[in-house]
Short mmCIF file of C-alpha atoms in Angstrom, two decimals:
data_model
loop_
_atom_site.label_atom_id
_atom_site.label_comp_id
_atom_site.label_asym_id
_atom_site.label_seq_id
_atom_site.Cartn_x
_atom_site.Cartn_y
_atom_site.Cartn_z
CA UNK A 128 0.09 19.18 -13.96
CA UNK A 129 -1.68 16.37 -12.11
CA UNK A 130 -5.16 17.30 -10.90
CA UNK A 131 -5.57 17.06 -7.13
CA UNK A 132 -7.73 14.11 -6.07
CA UNK A 133 -11.16 14.58 -4.54
CA UNK A 134 -10.80 14.63 -0.78
CA UNK A 135 -12.42 11.73 1.09
CA UNK A 136 -15.42 12.77 3.15
CA UNK A 137 -13.63 12.48 6.50
CA UNK A 138 -10.92 14.93 5.37
CA UNK A 139 -13.26 17.69 4.22
CA UNK A 140 -13.55 20.77 6.42
CA UNK A 141 -15.17 24.17 6.47
CA UNK A 142 -12.31 25.96 8.20
CA UNK A 143 -12.48 24.52 11.75
CA UNK A 144 -15.55 22.38 11.21
CA UNK A 145 -16.15 18.97 9.62
CA UNK A 146 -18.41 19.38 6.60
CA UNK A 147 -22.13 19.03 7.17
CA UNK A 148 -22.33 15.89 5.02
CA UNK A 149 -20.00 14.06 7.41
CA UNK A 150 -22.03 15.09 10.44
CA UNK A 151 -25.23 13.96 8.69
CA UNK A 152 -23.71 10.50 8.20
CA UNK A 153 -22.86 10.36 11.89
CA UNK A 154 -26.28 11.55 13.01
CA UNK A 155 -28.18 9.16 10.74
CA UNK A 156 -26.76 5.67 10.20
CA UNK A 157 -23.28 6.38 11.55
CA UNK A 158 -21.60 4.42 8.73
CA UNK A 159 -21.25 4.97 5.01
CA UNK A 160 -19.06 3.52 2.27
CA UNK A 161 -16.64 5.99 0.71
CA UNK A 162 -13.86 6.01 -1.90
CA UNK A 163 -10.30 6.21 -0.57
CA UNK A 164 -7.29 8.14 -1.78
CA UNK A 165 -4.88 7.00 -4.47
CA UNK A 166 -7.34 4.71 -6.23
CA UNK A 167 -7.59 2.32 -3.31
CA UNK A 168 -10.65 0.19 -2.54
CA UNK A 169 -13.74 1.74 -0.95
CA UNK A 170 -13.89 1.79 2.84
CA UNK A 171 -16.55 1.82 5.51
CA UNK A 172 -16.39 5.22 7.21
CA UNK A 173 -17.06 5.01 10.97
CA UNK A 174 -18.22 8.32 12.46
CA UNK A 175 -19.85 7.91 15.88
CA UNK A 176 -17.78 8.36 19.03
CA UNK A 177 -18.61 4.99 20.62
CA UNK A 178 -18.14 3.12 17.33
CA UNK A 179 -14.80 4.81 16.66
CA UNK A 180 -13.59 3.86 20.15
CA UNK A 181 -14.74 0.28 19.59
CA UNK A 182 -12.77 0.00 16.35
CA UNK A 183 -9.66 1.62 17.79
CA UNK A 184 -9.70 -0.48 20.96
CA UNK A 185 -9.99 -3.90 19.28
CA UNK A 186 -6.83 -4.91 17.39
CA UNK A 187 -8.09 -8.48 17.04
CA UNK A 188 -11.17 -7.78 14.93
CA UNK A 189 -9.86 -4.55 13.39
CA UNK A 190 -6.30 -5.05 12.20
CA UNK A 191 -3.65 -2.51 11.24
CA UNK A 192 -1.27 -5.20 10.02
CA UNK A 193 -3.68 -6.61 7.42
CA UNK A 194 -4.24 -3.21 5.81
CA UNK A 195 -2.16 -3.03 2.65
CA UNK A 196 -0.87 0.19 1.15
CA UNK A 197 -2.75 0.54 -2.12
CA UNK A 198 -1.26 2.39 -5.08
CA UNK A 199 -2.75 3.21 -8.43
CA UNK A 200 -2.18 0.21 -10.73
CA UNK A 201 -0.80 2.48 -13.44
CA UNK A 202 1.61 4.32 -11.13
CA UNK A 203 5.17 3.48 -10.08
CA UNK A 204 5.44 0.61 -7.63
CA UNK A 205 7.77 -0.14 -4.75
CA UNK A 206 9.69 -3.39 -4.89
CA UNK A 207 8.78 -6.04 -2.32
CA UNK A 208 12.11 -5.36 -0.59
CA UNK A 209 11.33 -1.64 -0.36
CA UNK A 210 7.89 -2.34 1.07
CA UNK A 211 9.33 -4.59 3.76
CA UNK A 212 12.03 -2.05 4.59
CA UNK A 213 9.54 0.80 4.87
CA UNK A 214 7.15 -1.25 6.99
CA UNK A 215 9.87 -2.27 9.48
CA UNK A 216 9.69 -0.29 12.71
CA UNK A 217 6.46 1.44 11.75
CA UNK A 218 4.43 0.68 14.87
CA UNK A 219 1.21 1.82 13.24
CA UNK A 220 1.55 -0.97 10.66
CA UNK A 221 1.51 -3.77 13.26
CA UNK A 222 -0.86 -5.44 15.68
CA UNK A 223 0.09 -6.98 19.02
CA UNK A 224 2.35 -8.74 19.81
CA UNK A 225 4.64 -7.22 17.12
CA UNK A 226 3.38 -3.74 17.92
CA UNK A 227 3.80 -4.37 21.66
CA UNK A 228 7.45 -5.38 21.22
CA UNK A 229 8.29 -2.11 19.44
CA UNK A 230 6.23 0.16 21.64
CA UNK A 231 7.61 -1.29 24.88
CA UNK A 232 11.09 -0.08 23.94
CA UNK A 233 9.89 3.50 23.48
CA UNK A 234 7.27 3.92 26.19
CA UNK A 235 9.75 4.80 28.99
CA UNK A 236 10.99 7.75 26.91
CA UNK A 237 7.50 9.28 26.63
CA UNK A 238 6.17 9.04 30.16
CA UNK A 239 4.72 12.16 31.80
CA UNK A 240 7.59 12.06 34.30
CA UNK A 241 10.20 12.01 31.53
CA UNK A 242 8.42 14.83 29.70
CA UNK A 243 8.47 16.97 32.84
CA UNK A 244 12.26 16.79 32.78
CA UNK A 245 12.08 18.33 29.32
CA UNK A 246 9.82 21.16 30.43
CA UNK A 247 12.58 23.69 31.23
CA UNK A 248 14.25 23.07 27.85
CA UNK A 249 10.93 23.38 26.01
CA UNK A 250 10.40 26.68 27.82
CA UNK A 251 13.81 27.91 26.64
CA UNK A 252 13.05 26.92 23.04
CA UNK A 253 9.69 28.71 23.15
CA UNK A 254 11.15 31.90 24.64
CA UNK A 255 13.99 31.94 22.10
CA UNK A 256 11.48 31.71 19.26
CA UNK A 257 9.45 34.56 20.75
CA UNK A 258 12.63 36.64 21.10
CA UNK A 259 13.33 36.08 17.40
CA UNK A 260 9.82 37.16 16.45
CA UNK A 261 10.05 40.28 18.58
CA UNK A 262 13.43 41.23 17.11
CA UNK A 263 12.26 40.73 13.54
CA UNK A 264 9.24 42.93 14.17
CA UNK A 265 5.68 42.81 12.97
CA UNK A 266 3.97 41.43 11.01
CA UNK A 267 5.12 37.82 11.36
CA UNK A 268 4.02 34.49 9.95
CA UNK A 269 3.38 32.54 13.13
CA UNK A 270 3.56 29.19 11.33
CA UNK A 271 7.04 29.81 9.93
CA UNK A 272 8.43 31.62 13.00
CA UNK A 273 6.81 29.77 15.91
CA UNK A 274 4.43 26.89 15.25
CA UNK A 275 6.89 24.96 13.07
CA UNK A 276 10.32 25.79 14.61
CA UNK A 277 9.40 25.07 18.24
CA UNK A 278 8.32 21.41 17.89
CA UNK A 279 10.96 20.86 15.20
CA UNK A 280 13.77 21.88 17.55
CA UNK A 281 12.28 19.85 20.41
CA UNK A 282 12.07 16.67 18.35
CA UNK A 283 15.52 17.25 16.84
CA UNK A 284 17.07 17.42 20.29
CA UNK A 285 15.05 14.47 21.53
CA UNK A 286 16.00 12.22 18.61
CA UNK A 287 19.48 13.54 17.87
CA UNK A 288 18.63 14.95 14.44
CA UNK A 289 20.85 17.88 13.37
CA UNK A 290 18.75 21.05 13.58
CA UNK A 291 20.65 22.29 10.53
CA UNK A 292 18.67 19.66 8.59
CA UNK A 293 15.30 21.08 9.66
CA UNK A 294 14.48 22.93 6.42
CA UNK A 295 15.22 19.77 4.46
CA UNK A 296 13.14 17.41 6.59
CA UNK A 297 10.30 19.91 7.05
CA UNK A 298 9.98 20.32 3.31
CA UNK A 299 10.13 16.57 2.79
CA UNK A 300 7.59 15.87 5.54
CA UNK A 301 5.25 18.40 3.99
CA UNK A 302 5.40 16.45 0.75
CA UNK A 303 4.99 13.09 2.50
CA UNK A 304 1.74 14.31 4.03
CA UNK A 305 0.48 16.09 0.90
CA UNK A 306 -2.35 13.92 -0.43
CA UNK A 307 -2.51 15.84 -3.72
CA UNK A 308 0.86 14.49 -4.91
CA UNK A 309 0.99 12.26 -7.96
CA UNK A 310 1.88 8.59 -7.54
CA UNK A 311 5.33 9.28 -9.00
CA UNK A 312 6.01 12.10 -6.55
CA UNK A 313 4.78 10.07 -3.57
CA UNK A 314 7.11 7.22 -4.37
CA UNK A 315 10.03 9.61 -4.94
CA UNK A 316 9.62 11.47 -1.66
CA UNK A 317 9.24 8.24 0.33
CA UNK A 318 12.50 7.02 -1.17
CA UNK A 319 14.16 10.36 -0.35
CA UNK A 320 13.01 10.07 3.23
CA UNK A 321 14.29 6.52 3.48
CA UNK A 322 17.70 7.62 2.19
CA UNK A 323 17.94 10.48 4.70
CA UNK A 324 16.87 8.39 7.69
CA UNK A 325 19.26 5.59 6.69
CA UNK A 326 22.14 8.05 6.71
CA UNK A 327 21.03 9.44 10.07
CA UNK A 328 20.81 6.03 11.75
CA UNK A 329 24.15 4.89 10.32
CA UNK A 330 25.77 7.97 11.84
CA UNK A 331 24.14 7.27 15.19
CA UNK A 332 25.32 3.65 15.12
CA UNK A 333 28.88 4.79 14.59
CA UNK A 334 28.64 7.20 17.52
CA UNK A 335 25.50 6.78 19.67
CA UNK A 336 24.63 9.98 21.53
CA UNK A 337 22.50 10.60 24.60
CA UNK A 338 19.42 11.14 22.45
CA UNK A 339 16.60 8.66 21.79
CA UNK A 340 18.14 7.07 18.71
CA UNK A 341 21.37 6.60 20.60
CA UNK A 342 19.44 5.05 23.49
CA UNK A 343 17.70 2.59 21.15
CA UNK A 344 21.04 1.57 19.66
CA UNK A 345 22.73 1.12 23.04
CA UNK A 346 19.90 -0.56 24.92
CA UNK A 347 18.01 -2.38 22.17
CA UNK A 348 20.55 -2.76 19.38
CA UNK A 349 20.42 -6.55 19.66
CA UNK A 350 16.59 -6.58 19.52
CA UNK A 351 16.05 -4.18 16.63
CA UNK A 352 17.11 -4.64 13.03
CA UNK A 353 18.67 -1.76 11.14
CA UNK A 354 15.47 -1.32 9.12
CA UNK A 355 13.43 -1.17 12.34
CA UNK A 356 15.70 1.56 13.71
CA UNK A 357 15.24 3.55 10.52
CA UNK A 358 11.46 3.08 10.63
CA UNK A 359 11.14 4.08 14.28
CA UNK A 360 13.30 7.17 13.80
CA UNK A 361 11.34 8.20 10.71
CA UNK A 362 7.96 7.81 12.40
CA UNK A 363 9.02 9.77 15.49
CA UNK A 364 10.59 12.58 13.46
CA UNK A 365 7.56 13.10 11.23
CA UNK A 366 4.89 12.65 13.87
CA UNK A 367 6.88 14.53 16.50
CA UNK A 368 6.92 17.90 14.79
CA UNK A 369 4.14 17.97 12.19
CA UNK A 370 1.24 17.28 14.55
CA UNK A 371 2.22 19.74 17.28
CA UNK A 372 3.11 22.36 14.67
CA UNK A 373 -0.37 22.23 13.18
CA UNK A 374 -1.97 22.34 16.63
CA UNK A 375 0.01 25.46 17.57
CA UNK A 376 -0.92 27.29 14.37
CA UNK A 377 -4.55 26.25 14.16
CA UNK A 378 -5.02 26.52 17.93
CA UNK A 379 -3.74 30.11 17.95
CA UNK A 380 -6.20 31.05 15.21
CA UNK A 381 -9.03 29.38 17.15
CA UNK A 382 -8.15 31.40 20.25
CA UNK A 383 -7.91 34.63 18.24
CA UNK A 384 -11.47 33.99 17.04
CA UNK A 385 -12.59 33.41 20.64
CA UNK A 386 -11.01 36.40 22.44
CA UNK A 387 -12.64 35.77 25.83
CA UNK A 388 -11.19 32.26 25.89
CA UNK A 389 -7.84 33.56 24.65
CA UNK A 390 -7.76 35.93 27.63
CA UNK A 391 -8.37 33.01 30.02
CA UNK A 392 -5.44 31.05 28.55
CA UNK A 393 -3.23 34.13 28.72
CA UNK A 394 -4.13 35.24 32.25
CA UNK A 395 -5.12 32.11 34.21
CA UNK A 396 -2.57 29.28 34.47
CA UNK A 397 -5.33 26.95 35.69
CA UNK A 398 -7.09 27.27 32.33
CA UNK A 399 -4.19 26.13 30.15
CA UNK A 400 -4.61 22.38 30.63
CA UNK A 401 -8.38 22.29 29.92
CA UNK A 402 -7.83 24.66 26.98
CA UNK A 403 -5.30 22.30 25.40
CA UNK A 404 -7.72 19.37 25.74
CA UNK A 405 -10.64 21.30 24.25
CA UNK A 406 -8.50 22.53 21.34
CA UNK A 407 -7.40 18.96 20.68
CA UNK A 408 -11.02 17.80 20.60
CA UNK A 409 -12.48 20.74 18.69
CA UNK A 410 -9.77 20.89 16.02
CA UNK A 411 -9.07 17.14 15.62
CA UNK A 412 -6.17 17.79 13.24
CA UNK A 413 -5.59 14.08 12.56
CA UNK A 414 -8.45 13.10 10.27
CA UNK A 415 -8.42 9.35 10.80
CA UNK A 416 -5.10 7.61 11.37
CA UNK A 417 -4.28 4.25 9.79
CA UNK A 418 -7.19 2.38 8.17
CA UNK A 419 -8.17 -0.93 9.74
CA UNK A 420 -9.15 -4.21 8.07
CA UNK A 421 -11.81 -6.49 9.52
CA UNK A 422 -10.46 -9.94 10.42
CA UNK A 423 -13.93 -11.45 10.80
CA UNK A 424 -17.52 -10.48 10.14
CA UNK A 425 -18.44 -7.67 12.53
CA UNK A 426 -21.49 -5.61 13.40
CA UNK A 427 -21.13 -1.87 13.99
CA UNK A 428 -24.06 0.49 14.58
CA UNK A 429 -26.42 -2.28 13.50
CA UNK A 430 -24.65 -2.82 10.19
CA UNK A 431 -22.93 -6.11 9.33
CA UNK A 432 -19.48 -5.67 7.74
CA UNK A 433 -17.83 -8.73 6.15
CA UNK A 434 -14.32 -10.00 6.84
CA UNK A 435 -11.52 -8.37 4.84
CA UNK A 436 -13.16 -4.95 4.49
CA UNK A 437 -11.35 -1.64 4.94
CA UNK A 438 -12.50 0.69 7.74
CA UNK A 439 -11.66 4.37 8.21
CA UNK A 440 -12.56 6.23 11.42
CA UNK A 441 -13.55 9.90 11.28
CA UNK A 442 -11.95 11.46 14.35
CA UNK A 443 -13.40 14.99 13.80
CA UNK A 444 -16.94 13.57 13.60
CA UNK A 445 -16.39 11.41 16.69
CA UNK A 446 -15.00 14.27 18.73
CA UNK A 447 -18.03 16.38 17.85
CA UNK A 448 -20.58 13.67 18.53
CA UNK A 449 -23.42 14.92 20.77
CA UNK A 450 -23.48 11.41 22.19
CA UNK A 451 -20.00 12.12 23.59
CA UNK A 452 -20.21 15.75 24.65
CA UNK A 453 -22.91 18.40 24.97
CA UNK A 454 -23.08 21.14 22.34
CA UNK A 455 -20.06 19.63 20.52
CA UNK A 456 -19.75 22.28 17.81
CA UNK A 457 -19.03 24.99 20.38
CA UNK A 458 -15.45 25.57 21.50
CA UNK A 459 -15.47 25.88 25.29
CA UNK A 460 -12.11 25.60 27.03
CA UNK A 461 -13.72 25.52 30.48
CA UNK A 462 -14.89 21.93 30.03
CA UNK A 463 -11.54 20.35 29.18
CA UNK A 464 -13.13 17.66 26.93
CA UNK A 465 -12.04 14.52 28.84
CA UNK A 466 -12.17 11.34 26.76
CA UNK A 467 -11.62 12.83 23.30
CA UNK A 468 -10.02 10.67 20.60
CA UNK A 469 -7.74 13.31 19.07
CA UNK A 470 -4.77 11.11 20.04
CA UNK A 471 -6.57 7.95 18.99
CA UNK A 472 -7.53 5.22 21.45
CA UNK A 473 -6.44 1.74 22.47
CA UNK A 474 -3.06 0.15 21.82
CA UNK A 475 -2.21 2.70 19.12
CA UNK A 476 -3.01 5.73 21.30
CA UNK A 477 -0.42 8.36 20.38
CA UNK A 478 2.87 7.56 22.10
CA UNK A 479 3.95 11.20 21.95
CA UNK A 480 0.79 12.62 23.55
CA UNK A 481 2.59 13.68 26.78
CA UNK A 482 5.21 15.54 24.72
CA UNK A 483 2.61 17.25 22.53
CA UNK A 484 0.62 18.32 25.59
CA UNK A 485 3.75 19.65 27.27
CA UNK A 486 4.71 21.72 24.23
CA UNK A 487 1.23 23.21 23.86
CA UNK A 488 0.94 23.81 27.60
CA UNK A 489 4.15 25.83 27.42
CA UNK A 490 3.77 27.53 24.04
CA UNK A 491 0.22 28.91 24.05
CA UNK A 492 0.39 31.00 27.25
CA UNK A 493 3.97 32.12 26.53
CA UNK A 494 2.95 33.42 23.11
CA UNK A 495 -0.15 35.19 24.40
CA UNK A 496 1.67 36.80 27.33
CA UNK A 497 4.55 38.01 25.17
CA UNK A 498 2.13 39.52 22.67
CA UNK A 499 -1.04 40.41 24.64
CA UNK A 500 -2.41 42.34 21.68
CA UNK A 501 -1.84 39.53 19.18
CA UNK A 502 -4.15 39.87 16.17
CA UNK A 503 -4.46 38.70 12.58
CA UNK A 504 -2.47 40.79 10.11
CA UNK A 505 -4.76 39.83 7.21
CA UNK A 506 -8.54 39.77 6.80
CA UNK A 507 -10.11 36.77 8.48
CA UNK A 508 -11.17 35.20 5.18
CA UNK A 509 -7.61 35.29 3.81
CA UNK A 510 -6.15 32.80 6.29
CA UNK A 511 -4.77 29.90 4.23
CA UNK A 512 -5.89 26.47 5.50
CA UNK A 513 -3.80 23.44 4.53
CA UNK A 514 -6.55 21.34 2.97
CA UNK A 515 -4.74 18.59 1.03
CA UNK A 516 -2.80 17.29 3.99
CA UNK A 517 -2.97 14.14 6.09
CA UNK A 518 -2.74 16.42 9.15
CA UNK A 519 -5.00 19.47 9.08
CA UNK A 520 -3.56 22.90 9.74
CA UNK A 521 -2.55 26.25 8.27
CA UNK A 522 -0.07 27.09 5.54
CA UNK A 523 0.61 30.43 7.21
CA UNK A 524 -0.74 32.67 9.95
CA UNK A 525 0.19 36.34 9.47
CA UNK A 526 -0.09 38.19 12.81
CA UNK A 527 0.63 41.58 14.30
CA UNK A 528 0.60 42.89 17.88
#
């Protein structure tokens, strides 16, 4: 059995909190050089809020497109054709203007106005999941019965992915994001995902539906290559359910450990929006996003970094920077945490942020009102955190009511 790799500093947590070593880096020099996963080159780790925003907002000096995917030299390799195919349509792998061309086609589908049209359907999906939990009886694993199915069904309907495939793509996504996988397993699961998404897009091209993939084919079929369609669909499917799922699970646990704030979310509709923002900031489930590469010599936090160096931003450290927000280690839903970088910043700011917010805004109060006596069904120290994952969360959340 392959031994799990050591987690990079920015991915290490003590339950909800970034490890003390990461916060010490932020509060001293703000930058340190760290090893990266999968035997890649070392990277400069950027930890302060203002520095992280600077890196994320400047695609000219800090490039996504120049960052190569590094694999262990002794592991299996993708062919050049495979690499080009898998890069196509992946907006996070491009800088403007290539990134702008792709994003412009999708932006109208993710506006706040468009998301509001989805709100009634999201409400129905949430209530149906709660009905299922109630019928099955207590205890329940809230990850398996609520946090994962709700965003999965939403994104399936939005994209036109058969919901019958959910177990298959959820299992595959879990492996894609599992940073403890061997090089062989990583390559295999990426190829599996490519095969599935190719089949899905071919079916949509033969009979475009009213969903997002169908829209892209009808309205932008002449502007997008087949590989770009596959890449866009893959990115939206993975990002569209895995992130919100982890926020729902981890956010529920955070509220259970702060019962006075849980009661505010349950009983006061005005508190739901600020609660969602504070949970996003305080939990920061996305550790860093895509590494950047310097295109010229730069100076950050008084340190000169040469051209061609890899940079990784630590979103949990930035979101808990006392230079950004007072008493950052305390969860306080009354402040709403405006300006957090949980969704990133700049041109790569999360396209699906309005959808994620809508789902959380609907799901949290609905869950807490349906089960006003919601409580953990296991001792607090037995909750299983999903440590070796590119998106932080819980493996399970056993609850009773």
